[in-house]
């Protein structure tokens, strides 16, 4: 497939808008359409209401945004998530990517329902929890994950001080690049801890709501992923020795 991706992103506010802005800034060659589906969706709309909501959203999708490689759902209400399978099918999406940065928006049970409906429609899907845990995926999602998802960085270290940070793959919200710019000058002992802290103060878009399956909230997991990425680099730079925080 072409290196350029065509992405149609469905958002409901600042959460999705900021992610799309960051992706656009680092991959300007990708075709990315942003569709604001609005807010105020009932949690459990009946079939007739759901059909009306679906029609209203489809009318907002321009011709150029049809048949995307990825339908990216950056939603903030569980009721809006129910539109996902039908909407993806109607616009001819090749795949669906729905990050879960807030457990309340897509609980595990709803994820199973949505993924089964998408599978029946022949549309591969991925629900990374949180978005910055994405490392691979089917088809176009795998190509997306080469650039955005689980943090991967390279450090230039001199005399146990971080001299430069290169982001190989960054969190879709931009927190990895934010943290990288602030790690320069820090000691290698403190760099992993600071990476996790900087991600949370970005601010991280993940919520404090715990996922009962793993017993952890998404914002805490996001910080751990950033910390682990830097820790791995520090260990490599120090000849396999792990950093010891002061």
Tab-separated table of C-alpha atoms in Angstrom:
chain	number	residue	atom	x	y	z
A	1	UNK	CA	0.000	0.000	0.000
A	2	UNK	CA	1.032	3.610	-0.426
A	3	UNK	CA	2.997	5.267	2.343
A	4	UNK	CA	0.322	7.938	2.555
A	5	UNK	CA	-2.690	7.068	4.689
A	6	UNK	CA	-6.196	8.407	4.314
A	7	UNK	CA	-7.826	8.826	7.706
A	8	UNK	CA	-11.322	9.985	8.578
A	9	UNK	CA	-11.403	10.979	12.236
A	10	UNK	CA	-14.643	11.299	14.180
A	11	UNK	CA	-14.331	13.569	17.213
A	12	UNK	CA	-16.513	15.148	19.875
A	13	UNK	CA	-14.272	17.885	21.177
A	14	UNK	CA	-10.801	18.838	22.375
A	15	UNK	CA	-9.708	15.265	23.130
A	16	UNK	CA	-9.944	14.192	19.505
A	17	UNK	CA	-9.054	17.556	18.018
A	18	UNK	CA	-5.696	17.670	19.792
A	19	UNK	CA	-4.779	14.164	18.623
A	20	UNK	CA	-5.678	14.975	15.010
A	21	UNK	CA	-3.698	18.220	15.185
A	22	UNK	CA	-0.599	16.364	16.367
A	23	UNK	CA	-0.884	13.633	13.725
A	24	UNK	CA	-1.311	16.242	10.999
A	25	UNK	CA	1.721	18.186	12.179
A	26	UNK	CA	4.021	15.158	11.971
A	27	UNK	CA	2.508	13.459	8.913
A	28	UNK	CA	1.382	16.344	6.658
A	29	UNK	CA	1.490	14.009	3.642
A	30	UNK	CA	-1.398	11.943	5.028
A	31	UNK	CA	-4.931	12.866	4.063
A	32	UNK	CA	-6.802	13.427	7.324
A	33	UNK	CA	-10.416	14.565	7.586
A	34	UNK	CA	-11.935	15.640	10.883
A	35	UNK	CA	-15.664	15.140	11.425
A	36	UNK	CA	-17.219	16.606	14.581
A	37	UNK	CA	-20.164	14.369	15.457
A	38	UNK	CA	-21.363	16.669	18.231
A	39	UNK	CA	-22.191	15.850	21.845
A	40	UNK	CA	-25.230	14.932	23.894
A	41	UNK	CA	-25.673	11.341	22.699
A	42	UNK	CA	-27.962	9.293	24.951
A	43	UNK	CA	-26.174	6.395	26.603
A	44	UNK	CA	-28.548	3.785	25.154
A	45	UNK	CA	-30.487	5.271	22.214
A	46	UNK	CA	-33.267	3.118	20.769
A	47	UNK	CA	-32.928	1.828	17.204
A	48	UNK	CA	-34.948	4.639	15.607
A	49	UNK	CA	-33.003	7.313	17.477
A	50	UNK	CA	-29.714	5.627	16.608
A	51	UNK	CA	-30.673	5.552	12.931
A	52	UNK	CA	-31.440	9.271	13.015
A	53	UNK	CA	-28.126	10.043	14.721
A	54	UNK	CA	-26.301	7.932	12.153
A	55	UNK	CA	-27.888	9.789	9.231
A	56	UNK	CA	-26.996	13.133	10.783
A	57	UNK	CA	-23.329	12.149	11.108
A	58	UNK	CA	-23.090	10.624	7.618
A	59	UNK	CA	-24.377	13.889	6.138
A	60	UNK	CA	-21.321	15.641	7.614
A	61	UNK	CA	-18.863	13.378	5.794
A	62	UNK	CA	-17.577	14.994	2.567
A	63	UNK	CA	-16.943	12.946	-0.565
A	64	UNK	CA	-13.189	13.121	-0.066
A	65	UNK	CA	-13.438	11.513	3.369
A	66	UNK	CA	-15.186	8.397	2.073
A	67	UNK	CA	-13.375	5.049	1.728
A	68	UNK	CA	-10.553	5.917	4.134
A	69	UNK	CA	-7.791	3.503	5.065
A	70	UNK	CA	-8.678	4.106	8.710
A	71	UNK	CA	-11.831	5.341	10.391
A	72	UNK	CA	-10.394	6.817	13.589
A	73	UNK	CA	-12.937	7.156	16.384
A	74	UNK	CA	-11.876	9.649	19.067
A	75	UNK	CA	-15.120	9.778	20.992
A	76	UNK	CA	-16.087	11.005	24.443
A	77	UNK	CA	-19.518	9.419	24.976
A	78	UNK	CA	-20.484	5.719	24.986
A	79	UNK	CA	-23.675	6.491	23.067
A	80	UNK	CA	-21.641	7.867	20.175
A	81	UNK	CA	-19.533	4.695	20.136
A	82	UNK	CA	-22.603	2.690	19.156
A	83	UNK	CA	-22.522	4.350	15.719
A	84	UNK	CA	-19.110	2.875	14.964
A	85	UNK	CA	-19.894	-0.339	13.013
A	86	UNK	CA	-22.642	1.126	10.825
A	87	UNK	CA	-20.749	4.362	10.251
A	88	UNK	CA	-17.544	2.571	9.277
A	89	UNK	CA	-19.468	0.373	6.848
A	90	UNK	CA	-21.390	3.270	5.300
A	91	UNK	CA	-18.264	5.320	4.581
A	92	UNK	CA	-16.398	2.281	3.215
A	93	UNK	CA	-13.600	2.264	5.802
A	94	UNK	CA	-10.845	-0.327	5.325
A	95	UNK	CA	-10.243	-0.521	9.081
A	96	UNK	CA	-11.371	0.969	12.390
A	97	UNK	CA	-9.063	2.336	15.067
A	98	UNK	CA	-10.745	3.238	18.346
A	99	UNK	CA	-8.372	4.115	21.190
A	100	UNK	CA	-9.776	3.751	24.690
A	101	UNK	CA	-8.267	6.469	26.857
A	102	UNK	CA	-11.356	6.530	29.090
A	103	UNK	CA	-12.859	3.222	30.229
A	104	UNK	CA	-16.301	4.816	30.626
A	105	UNK	CA	-16.513	5.605	26.906
A	106	UNK	CA	-15.814	2.054	25.711
A	107	UNK	CA	-16.116	-0.518	28.511
A	108	UNK	CA	-14.786	-4.017	27.779
A	109	UNK	CA	-18.258	-5.387	27.087
A	110	UNK	CA	-19.007	-2.662	24.553
A	111	UNK	CA	-15.645	-3.253	22.887
A	112	UNK	CA	-16.514	-6.928	22.391
A	113	UNK	CA	-19.877	-5.992	20.900
A	114	UNK	CA	-18.384	-3.423	18.528
A	115	UNK	CA	-15.477	-5.611	17.420
A	116	UNK	CA	-17.856	-8.511	16.692
A	117	UNK	CA	-20.145	-6.281	14.615
A	118	UNK	CA	-17.156	-4.905	12.714
A	119	UNK	CA	-15.839	-8.413	12.118
A	120	UNK	CA	-19.206	-9.444	10.689
A	121	UNK	CA	-18.988	-6.463	8.344
A	122	UNK	CA	-15.504	-7.560	7.258
A	123	UNK	CA	-13.782	-4.535	8.806
A	124	UNK	CA	-10.665	-5.189	10.925
A	125	UNK	CA	-10.476	-3.161	14.118
A	126	UNK	CA	-8.179	-2.294	16.989
A	127	UNK	CA	-8.994	-0.869	20.452
A	128	UNK	CA	-5.691	0.103	22.130
A	129	UNK	CA	-5.941	0.875	25.854
A	130	UNK	CA	-4.594	3.597	26.063
A	131	UNK	CA	-3.817	4.952	22.582
A	132	UNK	CA	-0.101	5.087	23.394
A	133	UNK	CA	-0.041	1.298	23.894
A	134	UNK	CA	-0.541	0.726	20.153
A	135	UNK	CA	2.400	-1.183	18.663
A	136	UNK	CA	0.865	-3.079	15.738
A	137	UNK	CA	-2.445	-3.751	14.043
A	138	UNK	CA	-4.136	-5.154	10.953
A	139	UNK	CA	-3.536	-3.591	7.537
A	140	UNK	CA	-3.433	0.219	7.535
A	141	UNK	CA	-3.409	0.314	11.351
A	142	UNK	CA	-0.045	-1.444	11.313
A	143	UNK	CA	1.308	1.280	9.024
A	144	UNK	CA	-0.106	3.963	11.343
A	145	UNK	CA	1.549	2.232	14.323
A	146	UNK	CA	4.978	2.647	12.740
A	147	UNK	CA	4.755	6.362	13.564
A	148	UNK	CA	2.236	6.755	16.391
A	149	UNK	CA	1.578	4.610	19.433
A	150	UNK	CA	3.797	3.036	22.084
A	151	UNK	CA	6.713	5.413	22.726
A	152	UNK	CA	10.111	4.549	21.270
A	153	UNK	CA	13.008	6.952	21.664
A	154	UNK	CA	16.756	7.197	21.226
A	155	UNK	CA	18.920	9.029	23.742
A	156	UNK	CA	22.287	10.656	23.295
A	157	UNK	CA	24.036	10.427	26.652
A	158	UNK	CA	27.298	12.018	27.737
A	159	UNK	CA	28.730	11.788	31.263
A	160	UNK	CA	25.407	10.382	32.506
A	161	UNK	CA	23.532	13.430	31.214
A	162	UNK	CA	20.905	13.359	28.459
A	163	UNK	CA	22.214	15.474	25.582
A	164	UNK	CA	19.537	14.771	22.966
A	165	UNK	CA	16.353	12.762	22.509
A	166	UNK	CA	15.056	11.457	19.188
A	167	UNK	CA	11.454	10.246	19.005
A	168	UNK	CA	11.156	7.152	16.801
A	169	UNK	CA	7.489	6.594	17.590
A	170	UNK	CA	5.430	8.953	19.699
A	171	UNK	CA	2.135	8.947	21.530
A	172	UNK	CA	-0.622	10.188	19.176
A	173	UNK	CA	-1.502	13.009	21.569
A	174	UNK	CA	1.993	14.512	21.388
A	175	UNK	CA	3.106	13.729	24.940
A	176	UNK	CA	6.243	11.828	23.853
A	177	UNK	CA	7.580	14.794	21.891
A	178	UNK	CA	6.670	17.080	24.798
A	179	UNK	CA	8.576	14.900	27.258
A	180	UNK	CA	11.528	14.488	24.894
A	181	UNK	CA	12.029	18.235	24.619
A	182	UNK	CA	12.221	18.515	28.411
A	183	UNK	CA	14.498	15.579	29.147
A	184	UNK	CA	17.577	17.245	27.659
A	185	UNK	CA	19.934	18.174	30.482
A	186	UNK	CA	18.526	15.706	32.985
A	187	UNK	CA	20.601	12.959	34.560
A	188	UNK	CA	20.150	9.425	33.289
A	189	UNK	CA	19.150	8.411	36.813
A	190	UNK	CA	16.214	10.802	36.771
A	191	UNK	CA	15.266	10.650	33.085
A	192	UNK	CA	12.857	7.661	33.244
A	193	UNK	CA	10.941	9.087	36.200
A	194	UNK	CA	10.795	12.513	34.586
A	195	UNK	CA	9.521	11.025	31.326
A	196	UNK	CA	6.509	9.566	33.137
A	197	UNK	CA	5.934	12.819	35.002
A	198	UNK	CA	6.132	14.984	31.875
A	199	UNK	CA	3.611	12.771	30.083
A	200	UNK	CA	1.101	13.211	32.895
A	201	UNK	CA	1.577	16.983	33.052
A	202	UNK	CA	1.380	17.446	29.260
A	203	UNK	CA	-1.494	16.997	30.185
A	204	UNK	CA	-2.094	13.372	29.309
A	205	UNK	CA	-5.504	12.823	27.707
A	206	UNK	CA	-6.024	9.442	29.376
A	207	UNK	CA	-8.421	9.238	32.310
A	208	UNK	CA	-8.073	8.263	35.971
A	209	UNK	CA	-10.864	5.675	35.638
A	210	UNK	CA	-9.519	2.184	36.370
A	211	UNK	CA	-9.858	-0.625	33.869
A	212	UNK	CA	-11.118	-3.508	36.047
A	213	UNK	CA	-9.366	-6.122	33.904
A	214	UNK	CA	-5.879	-4.774	34.571
A	215	UNK	CA	-6.636	-2.842	37.759
A	216	UNK	CA	-4.998	0.325	36.527
A	217	UNK	CA	-6.083	3.677	35.158
A	218	UNK	CA	-5.067	4.765	31.683
A	219	UNK	CA	-3.119	7.844	32.756
A	220	UNK	CA	-0.947	5.725	35.052
A	221	UNK	CA	-0.329	3.215	32.289
A	222	UNK	CA	0.587	6.007	29.849
A	223	UNK	CA	3.211	7.266	32.286
A	224	UNK	CA	4.625	3.757	32.723
A	225	UNK	CA	4.944	3.292	28.964
A	226	UNK	CA	6.874	6.561	28.617
A	227	UNK	CA	9.078	5.680	31.576
A	228	UNK	CA	9.816	2.222	30.153
A	229	UNK	CA	10.804	3.666	26.764
A	230	UNK	CA	13.385	5.970	28.347
A	231	UNK	CA	14.535	3.324	30.817
A	232	UNK	CA	15.311	0.968	27.930
A	233	UNK	CA	17.466	3.613	26.236
A	234	UNK	CA	19.299	4.526	29.419
A	235	UNK	CA	20.084	0.882	30.095
A	236	UNK	CA	21.478	0.512	26.573
A	237	UNK	CA	23.555	3.679	26.915
A	238	UNK	CA	24.992	2.431	30.222
A	239	UNK	CA	26.060	-0.925	28.813
A	240	UNK	CA	23.057	-2.913	30.008
A	241	UNK	CA	22.948	-1.458	33.521
A	242	UNK	CA	19.613	-0.121	34.746
A	243	UNK	CA	19.515	3.482	36.016
A	244	UNK	CA	19.408	3.944	39.764
A	245	UNK	CA	17.221	6.897	40.780
A	246	UNK	CA	18.839	9.271	43.222
